[in-house]
Amino acid sequence: MITAGIDVGTQSVKAVIVKDNVVISRGRAFSGFDPAKAGELAVAEALEKAKLSLADLKHVTATGSGMDMAPYANSTISMMGADAKAVVYIFPKARTIIDVGAEEARAVKCDEKGIMIDFVVNERCAAGAGAFIEAMARALEVKLEEMGPLSLKAERASSINATCVIFGESDVVSLIHRQESKPEIARAIFDAMADRVSSMVYRLGLNPDVALVGGVAKDIGFVSSLKRKLGIDILIPDYPDFIGALGAALVAASRVKEA
Amino acid sequence: MKNKNETKKYVPEIPQKEIEELRNSIKTTSQKIIAENIERMKKTSKNRAKTMQYFDENANFFGQREKEIQAAKASGKKVIGYMCMFAPIELILAADAIPVRVNSGWYDASKLGDRIVPVEVCPIIRSTIGAKMIGLSPYLELSDALISVLTCDGMTKLSEILSDYKPVWTMPIPRVKDSAHATRFWREELLATKAQIEALTGNKITGKRLRSAIELTQRATKAFRRLQDIRKGAPVIMGRDAMLVNQTYMWDDIKRWTEKTEALCDELEKMAQQKMWACPPDTPRVMITGTPMIWPDNWKAPTLIEEATPQGVLVADELCSSERLLYDPVGVDEWTMDDMLNAISERYLMASTCPCFTSEDGNEDRINWLLTKVKDWKINGVIYYVVRGCMLYAMEYTRVKRVLDRLNIPVYYLDTEYTREDVGQMKTRVEAFLEMLSARVDI
């Protein structure tokens, strides 16, 4: 049986096609101004890679903040529900999932069946999410993908207070004025983010194993700061940014079976 | 005493023309929102009691009730407004005055309040200030005096700001209520307020008048409890409808409100016999608790819950703008003046579960009441609702969550502001929460 999941995120739309519970292809497009169109592009890319057509998809489930705009969707699932499903599929022992996307960070508690039992979302603020790293990379005049490797070169830790992107930026500027080195500032930025994300996780309760997903899971700078803060090892799947779409595709498959 | 010659303490001068423009534009928006809310509430109910119509009409702030109060004032009656539900309504009624609650639920008015206090301040406070600045709220405007119970920091300073416009009678409230001196203190406050009410109205509160005022609210309490008890069963009324009924008590004529609520209960009981449900009986049963939700704008959380996919139904709440208003009767043993005043004092102080209270065991009364509600109303999940700046509710969340976790009752902390812009984000969260509850209900 072939099903698909579409994750309409704030920055990009991801599509995953699953055949008999195995991923066979992925597609991605920038959300931009027309998330529905981006959804079509992402699905088209995944279909092409799998050499399939739309008619082969038995059921399509959408997730993500723009899920109501997703094309072809037969049903929807919350982002937290999709995360729980996909992560427990990949890491059967995972019970806490941290999802850091472009504009939101979430933590989900789940059971052994991949059903979410509790969740928290960062409080309407982008300082704990990917957009923060982007803004700070601009302030430091380095490329986004250089931020992580740069931070690992830091010899000591400075600190900033990430209460919001705007104030975070002015904190970074004062570190620049104090002539701190770029690696140290980069590390301070990841530490501040990890602070916010970890206090959110502690409010939920930290139950091992812990998995980190979402686009920001690809940033080694953030990963190393978060590991330091939580003091435990963190599981990171391949393609962490496709977890939402994968969860949706798996949910689609179970919905076909139920029907 | 307020020095009449003193310049205003807080309020800036605003040109009359600007005031009128702002009032007209917010009032027009508000009338649209009231109509839209009612329409959506009608649409949500699969079956809706016909007797709801009275409350739908009464929900219009700029309608019949405003005219009624104006007419009563013209014939010499006084109107006494209040912000917190600790204000002793029986004393107001016994002096033949009209009680109205005047907290503001208008989002747009909160932006005007920002001219006087910072945005970090609770939006109910900012919005009430803004509403007064432009004369938006009919009931606040019609009030001859205000009773301000100093429950939280916001209310304390709000009373100072509103005293730029109207006489404000403050009633400090003890933060720890379980002691003989707290009871004595609160009773003294009641006596002081009683004297103020008598002076304003020129009517002496006699034993006979106070007794009939207490009997009036006792009947209201009885009808109110009957309505909440009906909601323990399969849903014959959506939560928003029940919340509206509860909330209109804050400005309606109490005798008529009681009759209409009894008629509604009669109809709801018949609907239950005929299994005419307001929504499918297996819809997850949600309770909402936290910051008061004031009609008409601040209706988004209950709207999101009851219009979500998957849907939830609010079968109970623990809000001082709804179910906390009237659940407890004034319990009188002997109809002497002394005993009646003691009973009023007890009913307002001891029965309240407001988070402004604490004790050696914390705010035990609220915790116990929440647990009772979860059990008796068969709650599947709790939404803990907080507006930014509402410190007491925000801080008490951790304790409430811990207690509910032990019972395996999911609870979600939904924080928001007086704005329409965050509805998308709130919807995502509310739907994820309801999805989680539905999965449990299925199991």
PDB file of N, CA and C in Angstrom, chain B residues 167-228:
ATOM      1  N   PRO B 167     -16.495  57.764  41.531  1.00  0.00           N
ATOM      2  CA  PRO B 167     -16.173  57.313  42.891  1.00  0.00           C
ATOM      3  C   PRO B 167     -15.865  55.813  42.869  1.00  0.00           C
ATOM      4  N   VAL B 168     -14.758  55.431  43.447  1.00  0.00           N
ATOM      5  CA  VAL B 168     -14.405  54.003  43.516  1.00  0.00           C
ATOM      6  C   VAL B 168     -14.285  53.628  44.994  1.00  0.00           C
ATOM      7  N   TRP B 169     -15.023  52.616  45.392  1.00  0.00           N
ATOM      8  CA  TRP B 169     -14.941  52.120  46.770  1.00  0.00           C
ATOM      9  C   TRP B 169     -14.071  50.873  46.766  1.00  0.00           C
ATOM     10  N   THR B 170     -12.922  50.978  47.376  1.00  0.00           N
ATOM     11  CA  THR B 170     -12.039  49.814  47.372  1.00  0.00           C
ATOM     12  C   THR B 170     -12.400  48.881  48.519  1.00  0.00           C
ATOM     13  N   MET B 171     -12.227  47.589  48.280  1.00  0.00           N
ATOM     14  CA  MET B 171     -12.397  46.586  49.322  1.00  0.00           C
ATOM     15  C   MET B 171     -11.167  45.687  49.327  1.00  0.00           C
ATOM     16  N   PRO B 172     -10.200  45.979  50.207  1.00  0.00           N
ATOM     17  CA  PRO B 172      -9.052  45.067  50.289  1.00  0.00           C
ATOM     18  C   PRO B 172      -9.526  43.704  50.779  1.00  0.00           C
ATOM     19  N   ILE B 173      -8.882  42.655  50.282  1.00  0.00           N
ATOM     20  CA  ILE B 173      -9.331  41.316  50.656  1.00  0.00           C
ATOM     21  C   ILE B 173      -8.151  40.560  51.252  1.00  0.00           C
ATOM     22  N   PRO B 174      -8.359  39.825  52.340  1.00  0.00           N
ATOM     23  CA  PRO B 174      -7.218  39.099  52.927  1.00  0.00           C
ATOM     24  C   PRO B 174      -6.745  37.985  51.996  1.00  0.00           C
ATOM     25  N   ARG B 175      -5.440  37.849  51.842  1.00  0.00           N
ATOM     26  CA  ARG B 175      -4.896  36.828  50.940  1.00  0.00           C
ATOM     27  C   ARG B 175      -4.920  35.434  51.566  1.00  0.00           C
ATOM     28  N   VAL B 176      -4.951  35.386  52.878  1.00  0.00           N
ATOM     29  CA  VAL B 176      -5.134  34.099  53.573  1.00  0.00           C
ATOM     30  C   VAL B 176      -6.475  34.202  54.273  1.00  0.00           C
ATOM     31  N   LYS B 177      -7.419  33.347  53.901  1.00  0.00           N
ATOM     32  CA  LYS B 177      -8.775  33.584  54.381  1.00  0.00           C
ATOM     33  C   LYS B 177      -9.157  32.767  55.608  1.00  0.00           C
ATOM     34  N   ASP B 178      -8.363  31.712  55.875  1.00  0.00           N
ATOM     35  CA  ASP B 178      -8.755  30.787  56.928  1.00  0.00           C
ATOM     36  C   ASP B 178      -8.332  31.222  58.320  1.00  0.00           C
ATOM     37  N   SER B 179      -8.754  32.400  58.768  1.00  0.00           N
ATOM     38  CA  SER B 179      -8.422  32.767  60.139  1.00  0.00           C
ATOM     39  C   SER B 179      -9.503  33.681  60.663  1.00  0.00           C
ATOM     40  N   ALA B 180      -9.620  33.737  61.982  1.00  0.00           N
ATOM     41  CA  ALA B 180     -10.669  34.550  62.597  1.00  0.00           C
ATOM     42  C   ALA B 180     -10.464  36.023  62.252  1.00  0.00           C
ATOM     43  N   HIS B 181      -9.190  36.482  62.217  1.00  0.00           N
ATOM     44  CA  HIS B 181      -9.000  37.906  61.953  1.00  0.00           C
ATOM     45  C   HIS B 181      -9.257  38.254  60.481  1.00  0.00           C
ATOM     46  N   ALA B 182      -9.028  37.283  59.575  1.00  0.00           N
ATOM     47  CA  ALA B 182      -9.363  37.535  58.168  1.00  0.00           C
ATOM     48  C   ALA B 182     -10.870  37.722  58.023  1.00  0.00           C
ATOM     49  N   THR B 183     -11.636  36.878  58.687  1.00  0.00           N
ATOM     50  CA  THR B 183     -13.090  36.969  58.632  1.00  0.00           C
ATOM     51  C   THR B 183     -13.568  38.299  59.200  1.00  0.00           C
ATOM     52  N   ARG B 184     -12.973  38.669  60.341  1.00  0.00           N
ATOM     53  CA  ARG B 184     -13.346  39.950  60.964  1.00  0.00           C
ATOM     54  C   ARG B 184     -13.048  41.123  60.023  1.00  0.00           C
ATOM     55  N   PHE B 185     -11.852  41.082  59.445  1.00  0.00           N
ATOM     56  CA  PHE B 185     -11.406  42.145  58.545  1.00  0.00           C
ATOM     57  C   PHE B 185     -12.373  42.283  57.362  1.00  0.00           C
ATOM     58  N   TRP B 186     -12.715  41.174  56.765  1.00  0.00           N
ATOM     59  CA  TRP B 186     -13.585  41.202  55.586  1.00  0.00           C
ATOM     60  C   TRP B 186     -14.991  41.689  55.949  1.00  0.00           C
ATOM     61  N   ARG B 187     -15.449  41.298  57.152  1.00  0.00           N
ATOM     62  CA  ARG B 187     -16.763  41.731  57.589  1.00  0.00           C
ATOM     63  C   ARG B 187     -16.780  43.245  57.788  1.00  0.00           C
ATOM     64  N   GLU B 188     -15.674  43.790  58.309  1.00  0.00           N
ATOM     65  CA  GLU B 188     -15.575  45.248  58.467  1.00  0.00           C
ATOM     66  C   GLU B 188     -15.636  45.937  57.099  1.00  0.00           C
ATOM     67  N   GLU B 189     -14.973  45.347  56.126  1.00  0.00           N
ATOM     68  CA  GLU B 189     -14.995  45.901  54.771  1.00  0.00           C
ATOM     69  C   GLU B 189     -16.419  45.924  54.231  1.00  0.00           C
ATOM     70  N   LEU B 190     -17.148  44.834  54.496  1.00  0.00           N
ATOM     71  CA  LEU B 190     -18.541  44.744  54.035  1.00  0.00           C
ATOM     72  C   LEU B 190     -19.373  45.866  54.661  1.00  0.00           C
ATOM     73  N   LEU B 191     -19.153  46.092  55.954  1.00  0.00           N
ATOM     74  CA  LEU B 191     -19.922  47.128  56.653  1.00  0.00           C
ATOM     75  C   LEU B 191     -19.602  48.510  56.073  1.00  0.00           C
ATOM     76  N   ALA B 192     -18.328  48.740  55.757  1.00  0.00           N
ATOM     77  CA  ALA B 192     -17.933  50.029  55.188  1.00  0.00           C
ATOM     78  C   ALA B 192     -18.606  50.215  53.825  1.00  0.00           C
ATOM     79  N   THR B 193     -18.619  49.152  53.021  1.00  0.00           N
ATOM     80  CA  THR B 193     -19.241  49.233  51.699  1.00  0.00           C
ATOM     81  C   THR B 193     -20.751  49.435  51.834  1.00  0.00           C
ATOM     82  N   LYS B 194     -21.337  48.764  52.820  1.00  0.00           N
ATOM     83  CA  LYS B 194     -22.768  48.919  53.068  1.00  0.00           C
ATOM     84  C   LYS B 194     -23.088  50.391  53.354  1.00  0.00           C
ATOM     85  N   ALA B 195     -22.252  51.018  54.174  1.00  0.00           N
ATOM     86  CA  ALA B 195     -22.476  52.429  54.503  1.00  0.00           C
ATOM     87  C   ALA B 195     -22.361  53.303  53.244  1.00  0.00           C
ATOM     88  N   GLN B 196     -21.384  52.988  52.378  1.00  0.00           N
ATOM     89  CA  GLN B 196     -21.206  53.746  51.123  1.00  0.00           C
ATOM     90  C   GLN B 196     -22.445  53.609  50.246  1.00  0.00           C
ATOM     91  N   ILE B 197     -22.938  52.375  50.143  1.00  0.00           N
ATOM     92  CA  ILE B 197     -24.107  52.124  49.287  1.00  0.00           C
ATOM     93  C   ILE B 197     -25.316  52.902  49.830  1.00  0.00           C
ATOM     94  N   GLU B 198     -25.493  52.867  51.144  1.00  0.00           N
ATOM     95  CA  GLU B 198     -26.624  53.582  51.752  1.00  0.00           C
ATOM     96  C   GLU B 198     -26.516  55.085  51.517  1.00  0.00           C
ATOM     97  N   ALA B 199     -25.288  55.602  51.638  1.00  0.00           N
ATOM     98  CA  ALA B 199     -25.094  57.036  51.440  1.00  0.00           C
ATOM     99  C   ALA B 199     -25.393  57.442  49.988  1.00  0.00           C
ATOM    100  N   LEU B 200     -24.929  56.629  49.042  1.00  0.00           N
ATOM    101  CA  LEU B 200     -25.142  56.961  47.625  1.00  0.00           C
ATOM    102  C   LEU B 200     -26.624  56.896  47.249  1.00  0.00           C
ATOM    103  N   THR B 201     -27.286  55.818  47.700  1.00  0.00           N
ATOM    104  CA  THR B 201     -28.667  55.620  47.262  1.00  0.00           C
ATOM    105  C   THR B 201     -29.658  56.379  48.141  1.00  0.00           C
ATOM    106  N   GLY B 202     -29.262  56.734  49.350  1.00  0.00           N
ATOM    107  CA  GLY B 202     -30.193  57.333  50.291  1.00  0.00           C
ATOM    108  C   GLY B 202     -31.185  56.315  50.850  1.00  0.00           C
ATOM    109  N   ASN B 203     -30.926  55.033  50.567  1.00  0.00           N
ATOM    110  CA  ASN B 203     -31.821  53.981  51.073  1.00  0.00           C
ATOM    111  C   ASN B 203     -31.133  53.196  52.183  1.00  0.00           C
ATOM    112  N   LYS B 204     -31.819  53.049  53.296  1.00  0.00           N
ATOM    113  CA  LYS B 204     -31.241  52.266  54.377  1.00  0.00           C
ATOM    114  C   LYS B 204     -31.438  50.776  54.083  1.00  0.00           C
ATOM    115  N   ILE B 205     -30.386  50.012  54.301  1.00  0.00           N
ATOM    116  CA  ILE B 205     -30.496  48.561  54.093  1.00  0.00           C
ATOM    117  C   ILE B 205     -31.078  47.957  55.359  1.00  0.00           C
ATOM    118  N   THR B 206     -32.370  47.726  55.337  1.00  0.00           N
ATOM    119  CA  THR B 206     -33.033  47.156  56.524  1.00  0.00           C
ATOM    120  C   THR B 206     -32.958  45.639  56.465  1.00  0.00           C
ATOM    121  N   GLY B 207     -33.262  45.003  57.579  1.00  0.00           N
ATOM    122  CA  GLY B 207     -33.257  43.548  57.646  1.00  0.00           C
ATOM    123  C   GLY B 207     -34.224  42.946  56.632  1.00  0.00           C
ATOM    124  N   LYS B 208     -35.391  43.566  56.495  1.00  0.00           N
ATOM    125  CA  LYS B 208     -36.412  43.045  55.602  1.00  0.00           C
ATOM    126  C   LYS B 208     -35.938  43.101  54.140  1.00  0.00           C
ATOM    127  N   ARG B 209     -35.357  44.247  53.795  1.00  0.00           N
ATOM    128  CA  ARG B 209     -34.872  44.409  52.414  1.00  0.00           C
ATOM    129  C   ARG B 209     -33.710  43.456  52.109  1.00  0.00           C
ATOM    130  N   LEU B 210     -32.836  43.317  53.088  1.00  0.00           N
ATOM    131  CA  LEU B 210     -31.681  42.443  52.858  1.00  0.00           C
ATOM    132  C   LEU B 210     -32.142  40.996  52.702  1.00  0.00           C
ATOM    133  N   ARG B 211     -33.126  40.604  53.499  1.00  0.00           N
ATOM    134  CA  ARG B 211     -33.632  39.243  53.398  1.00  0.00           C
ATOM    135  C   ARG B 211     -34.207  38.996  51.993  1.00  0.00           C
ATOM    136  N   SER B 212     -34.980  39.934  51.482  1.00  0.00           N
ATOM    137  CA  SER B 212     -35.558  39.653  50.168  1.00  0.00           C
ATOM    138  C   SER B 212     -34.474  39.689  49.077  1.00  0.00           C
ATOM    139  N   ALA B 213     -33.422  40.490  49.262  1.00  0.00           N
ATOM    140  CA  ALA B 213     -32.312  40.471  48.290  1.00  0.00           C
ATOM    141  C   ALA B 213     -31.603  39.116  48.321  1.00  0.00           C
ATOM    142  N   ILE B 214     -31.375  38.602  49.530  1.00  0.00           N
ATOM    143  CA  ILE B 214     -30.707  37.292  49.649  1.00  0.00           C
ATOM    144  C   ILE B 214     -31.580  36.195  49.045  1.00  0.00           C
ATOM    145  N   GLU B 215     -32.883  36.269  49.318  1.00  0.00           N
ATOM    146  CA  GLU B 215     -33.770  35.244  48.754  1.00  0.00           C
ATOM    147  C   GLU B 215     -33.776  35.297  47.218  1.00  0.00           C
ATOM    148  N   LEU B 216     -33.637  36.511  46.689  1.00  0.00           N
ATOM    149  CA  LEU B 216     -33.577  36.668  45.230  1.00  0.00           C
ATOM    150  C   LEU B 216     -32.330  35.977  44.647  1.00  0.00           C
ATOM    151  N   THR B 217     -31.165  36.219  45.240  1.00  0.00           N
ATOM    152  CA  THR B 217     -29.957  35.580  44.706  1.00  0.00           C
ATOM    153  C   THR B 217     -29.926  34.086  45.008  1.00  0.00           C
ATOM    154  N   GLN B 218     -30.589  33.686  46.110  1.00  0.00           N
ATOM    155  CA  GLN B 218     -30.668  32.240  46.381  1.00  0.00           C
ATOM    156  C   GLN B 218     -31.440  31.516  45.275  1.00  0.00           C
ATOM    157  N   ARG B 219     -32.520  32.167  44.825  1.00  0.00           N
ATOM    158  CA  ARG B 219     -33.277  31.550  43.724  1.00  0.00           C
ATOM    159  C   ARG B 219     -32.450  31.511  42.448  1.00  0.00           C
ATOM    160  N   ALA B 220     -31.676  32.574  42.209  1.00  0.00           N
ATOM    161  CA  ALA B 220     -30.802  32.608  41.032  1.00  0.00           C
ATOM    162  C   ALA B 220     -29.772  31.479  41.116  1.00  0.00           C
ATOM    163  N   THR B 221     -29.222  31.297  42.299  1.00  0.00           N
ATOM    164  CA  THR B 221     -28.233  30.238  42.514  1.00  0.00           C
ATOM    165  C   THR B 221     -28.827  28.860  42.227  1.00  0.00           C
ATOM    166  N   LYS B 222     -30.072  28.681  42.647  1.00  0.00           N
ATOM    167  CA  LYS B 222     -30.735  27.396  42.440  1.00  0.00           C
ATOM    168  C   LYS B 222     -30.891  27.096  40.948  1.00  0.00           C
ATOM    169  N   ALA B 223     -31.329  28.101  40.199  1.00  0.00           N
ATOM    170  CA  ALA B 223     -31.485  27.926  38.747  1.00  0.00           C
ATOM    171  C   ALA B 223     -30.129  27.686  38.090  1.00  0.00           C
ATOM    172  N   PHE B 224     -29.154  28.437  38.560  1.00  0.00           N
ATOM    173  CA  PHE B 224     -27.803  28.332  38.028  1.00  0.00           C
ATOM    174  C   PHE B 224     -27.230  26.929  38.246  1.00  0.00           C
ATOM    175  N   ARG B 225     -27.404  26.416  39.469  1.00  0.00           N
ATOM    176  CA  ARG B 225     -26.899  25.074  39.767  1.00  0.00           C
ATOM    177  C   ARG B 225     -27.605  24.014  38.931  1.00  0.00           C
ATOM    178  N   ARG B 226     -28.890  24.239  38.725  1.00  0.00           N
ATOM    179  CA  ARG B 226     -29.651  23.272  37.937  1.00  0.00           C
ATOM    180  C   ARG B 226     -29.056  23.201  36.527  1.00  0.00           C
ATOM    181  N   LEU B 227     -28.743  24.366  35.964  1.00  0.00           N
ATOM    182  CA  LEU B 227     -28.155  24.400  34.619  1.00  0.00           C
ATOM    183  C   LEU B 227     -26.811  23.663  34.595  1.00  0.00           C
ATOM    184  N   GLN B 228     -25.945  23.926  35.579  1.00  0.00           N
ATOM    185  CA  GLN B 228     -24.630  23.270  35.580  1.00  0.00           C
ATOM    186  C   GLN B 228     -24.789  21.764  35.802  1.00  0.00           C
TER     187      GLN B 228
END
